[in-house]
Amino acid sequence: MTTLPRHVAENRRHWDATADQWVASGERAWARMEPTWGIWGLSNDELPLLPQSLREQRAIELGCGTGYVSAWMQRRGADVYAIDNSAEQLATAERLADIYDVERIEWVHGNAEAVAQPDRSFDFAISEYGAAIWCEPRQWLTEAHRLLRPGGELVFLGHHPLAMVCAPQAGNDNIGVTLERSYFELGELDWTDAAEDPGGIEFNLPIGEWMALFRDIGFEIDNYVEVKAPDSAAGTRFWMPADWSKKYPSEQVWWLRKRQIGG
């Protein structure tokens, strides 16, 4: 058996151990016919990660968790391949797919950095807090590029790098206004020994490095949005205070396209 990279193995352990904590939110998301996104639950009209129609397209979700994004894609007409690192998360996804009688989704336990599908198999790829933060950037983006047909689209949402710069290194408090780590040295963020809510191993990059990486791999940038909390937001979600996120970007969304020429 091939030995998993440390971050893949650690994230698998973490998500299998905590999968029960995400069942209720997964059930709520499956019950919504229209997508909502990220920490603040923004509508697809406000933050259009999914096109209105995916009819006759083959789509892949890279790090599907409880599978609600895959369900939304299937309801828009796509045939979906949904891969996740956690068998326990996938068990919830498959149970909910049975409840909602959702077909044309293939659920796969595996690493989104190495997907057992042929080159140029998909028209559309997406990650909302899946591979987008839990996989090593060059590895998963290169794999997504391989899997997409020329002209195919990749959309992903994750933490904004500024939020990670302002996240206490000990993992013991909310994101604040103090710079806690070097922006230019962002990369692997290991939360396994966090003082509160020990987590897995995340990744992020400075914005300029993201852009250089996309260009090097063979993606063009269609759009980029720095996400703020809506005026109605209050309190704190996932260590992110709403008041902070009304002033500074808490999340980022990239819309990428595989180059047609030389893809």
XYZ file of C-alpha atoms in Angstrom:
263
model
C 0.000 0.000 0.000
C 1.321 3.455 -0.934
C 2.142 5.595 2.082
C 0.028 8.744 2.195
C 1.745 12.118 2.542
C 1.648 13.330 6.136
C -0.953 16.033 5.530
C -3.254 13.611 3.698
C -3.004 10.989 6.443
C -3.466 13.544 9.226
C -6.445 15.172 7.534
C -8.028 11.767 6.980
C -7.640 10.983 10.670
C -9.028 14.378 11.673
C -12.086 14.273 9.419
C -12.953 10.676 10.218
C -12.783 11.516 13.934
C -14.939 14.649 13.649
C -17.392 13.597 10.912
C -20.281 13.345 13.370
C -19.956 17.086 14.063
C -20.842 17.885 10.443
C -23.883 15.649 9.971
C -26.472 18.264 10.993
C -25.031 21.005 8.774
C -24.808 18.523 5.902
C -28.454 17.610 6.356
C -29.470 21.283 6.280
C -27.460 21.910 3.116
C -28.907 18.875 1.321
C -32.405 20.172 2.111
C -31.692 23.488 0.338
C -32.489 23.460 -3.340
C -30.438 26.628 -3.944
C -26.751 26.799 -2.980
C -25.336 28.977 -0.230
C -21.629 29.439 0.189
C -18.911 29.754 2.755
C -18.819 31.028 6.297
C -21.606 33.559 5.784
C -23.999 31.465 3.699
C -24.031 33.799 0.693
C -26.493 32.916 -2.047
C -25.403 31.696 -5.472
C -26.793 34.964 -6.886
C -24.365 36.915 -4.681
C -21.470 34.512 -5.158
C -22.074 32.436 -8.301
C -19.843 29.419 -7.820
C -22.246 27.252 -9.815
C -23.726 28.074 -13.211
C -27.507 27.782 -13.457
C -27.190 24.763 -15.746
C -24.659 21.947 -15.881
C -26.714 19.849 -18.245
C -24.704 17.349 -20.302
C -21.572 18.196 -18.332
C -19.377 15.923 -16.247
C -18.408 17.586 -12.968
C -16.027 16.709 -10.147
C -16.054 17.892 -6.544
C -12.576 17.779 -5.034
C -13.103 17.167 -1.325
C -16.860 16.704 -1.186
C -17.370 16.205 2.564
C -21.043 15.478 3.184
C -21.748 15.919 -0.521
C -24.221 18.797 -0.672
C -22.306 20.660 -3.406
C -22.327 17.495 -5.511
C -26.081 17.245 -4.942
C -26.560 20.831 -6.108
C -24.534 20.075 -9.256
C -26.531 16.925 -9.951
C -29.772 18.897 -9.604
C -28.412 21.298 -12.238
C -28.027 18.397 -14.648
C -24.421 17.226 -14.195
C -23.048 13.730 -13.899
C -20.878 14.045 -10.789
C -17.746 12.387 -9.474
C -17.357 13.237 -5.762
C -14.094 12.376 -4.020
C -13.248 12.841 -0.351
C -10.399 11.856 1.947
C -12.750 10.785 4.785
C -14.732 7.549 4.637
C -16.909 8.790 7.505
C -17.838 11.979 5.676
C -18.695 9.927 2.594
C -20.944 7.674 4.664
C -23.057 10.734 5.499
C -23.059 11.815 1.840
C -24.228 8.424 0.608
C -26.927 8.184 3.282
C -28.308 11.596 2.302
C -28.152 10.723 -1.394
C -30.380 7.727 -0.660
C -32.814 9.871 1.340
C -33.112 12.451 -1.447
C -33.067 9.808 -4.195
C -30.142 11.552 -5.894
C -28.463 9.494 -8.602
C -25.652 10.151 -11.093
C -23.137 10.861 -8.326
C -20.179 8.511 -7.954
C -18.870 8.660 -4.375
C -15.140 7.905 -4.118
C -12.904 7.554 -1.069
C -9.542 8.980 -2.033
C -7.028 11.784 -2.158
C -7.925 14.756 -4.401
C -4.221 15.175 -5.187
C -4.284 11.842 -7.082
C -7.635 11.039 -8.712
C -8.064 7.713 -10.505
C -9.684 9.198 -13.616
C -8.309 9.699 -17.131
C -6.936 12.993 -18.424
C -9.526 15.470 -19.719
C -12.450 13.666 -18.100
C -14.400 16.658 -16.751
C -15.969 19.889 -17.918
C -16.303 21.508 -14.491
C -14.493 21.173 -11.148
C -15.246 22.736 -7.790
C -13.957 22.821 -4.224
C -15.564 24.620 -1.300
C -13.282 24.147 1.719
C -12.197 20.760 0.407
C -9.031 20.419 -1.648
C -9.067 24.231 -1.700
C -7.551 24.335 1.795
C -6.717 20.742 2.818
C -4.529 19.740 -0.141
C -1.082 20.960 -1.130
C -1.766 23.708 -3.712
C 0.531 22.688 -6.556
C -0.412 19.021 -6.210
C -4.194 19.405 -6.289
C -4.278 22.222 -8.843
C -2.022 20.266 -11.208
C -4.341 17.289 -10.789
C -7.434 19.439 -11.417
C -5.797 20.802 -14.576
C -5.055 17.271 -15.775
C -8.642 16.183 -15.179
C -10.286 19.104 -16.990
C -10.901 19.278 -20.698
C -9.365 22.288 -22.487
C -11.617 25.234 -21.712
C -12.955 23.471 -18.591
C -13.619 25.532 -15.463
C -12.354 25.199 -11.891
C -13.981 27.201 -9.093
C -12.726 27.115 -5.519
C -13.487 28.867 -2.239
C -11.376 28.923 0.895
C -9.888 31.165 3.548
C -8.440 34.475 2.451
C -4.684 34.623 3.136
C -5.138 37.794 5.223
C -7.425 35.864 7.572
C -4.725 33.227 7.999
C -2.080 35.879 8.694
C -4.350 37.162 11.497
C -5.169 33.715 12.945
C -3.384 33.140 16.289
C -0.623 30.586 15.823
C -1.616 28.701 18.980
C -5.160 28.230 17.654
C -6.553 29.556 20.926
C -8.597 32.603 19.928
C -10.623 34.257 17.178
C -9.062 35.866 14.141
C -8.139 39.409 15.133
C -6.339 42.559 14.006
C -2.821 41.471 15.008
C -0.501 40.079 12.331
C 0.379 36.659 13.743
C 2.614 35.219 10.999
C 4.469 36.287 7.873
C 2.297 36.855 4.822
C 5.139 35.907 2.504
C 5.811 32.662 4.366
C 2.276 31.323 4.159
C 2.149 27.717 3.052
C 1.426 24.833 5.395
C -0.705 25.704 8.437
C -0.540 22.872 10.942
C -3.413 22.963 13.450
C -2.877 19.490 14.896
C -1.584 20.906 18.191
C -3.984 23.857 18.413
C -4.843 24.792 21.993
C -8.557 24.876 21.149
C -10.239 22.628 18.569
C -7.145 20.771 17.271
C -7.567 20.353 13.541
C -5.774 19.092 10.496
C -3.206 20.596 8.154
C -4.290 23.429 5.885
C -2.583 25.340 3.085
C -2.699 28.886 1.801
C -0.536 31.227 -0.278
C -0.030 34.936 -0.828
C -2.284 36.158 -3.632
C 0.650 36.794 -5.973
C 1.867 33.215 -5.461
C -1.598 31.838 -6.224
C -1.595 33.787 -9.486
C 1.904 32.653 -10.441
C 0.968 29.045 -9.669
C -2.156 29.191 -11.855
C -0.137 30.624 -14.726
C 2.620 28.009 -14.334
C 0.143 25.101 -14.299
C -1.858 26.355 -17.279
C -4.924 28.112 -15.871
C -6.327 31.472 -16.861
C -8.125 33.582 -14.253
C -11.729 34.378 -15.181
C -12.624 36.118 -11.926
C -11.564 36.630 -8.314
C -13.662 37.777 -5.337
C -12.554 38.679 -1.828
C -15.526 37.791 0.357
C -16.840 40.010 3.157
C -19.563 39.313 5.688
C -22.995 40.744 4.829
C -24.272 43.703 6.830
C -26.758 41.399 8.577
C -24.030 39.048 9.892
C -23.416 38.941 13.643
C -21.397 36.937 16.124
C -18.540 34.586 15.300
C -18.468 31.580 12.982
C -15.562 29.178 12.761
C -13.293 31.572 14.699
C -14.252 34.378 12.296
C -15.943 37.427 13.903
C -18.544 39.048 11.656
C -17.293 42.526 12.560
C -13.780 41.551 11.406
C -15.117 40.179 8.142
C -17.066 43.355 7.417
C -13.738 45.215 7.333
C -11.371 42.603 5.934
C -11.805 39.668 3.530
C -12.473 36.388 5.321
C -12.635 34.200 2.198
C -11.572 34.167 -1.419
C -13.084 32.648 -4.550
C -11.140 31.935 -7.737
C -12.743 31.170 -11.103
C -10.144 29.510 -13.353
C -10.197 28.090 -16.856
C -7.871 25.552 -18.432
C -6.152 27.117 -21.416
C -7.479 25.996 -24.754
C -4.128 26.068 -26.516
C -1.544 23.620 -25.288
C -3.957 22.289 -22.611
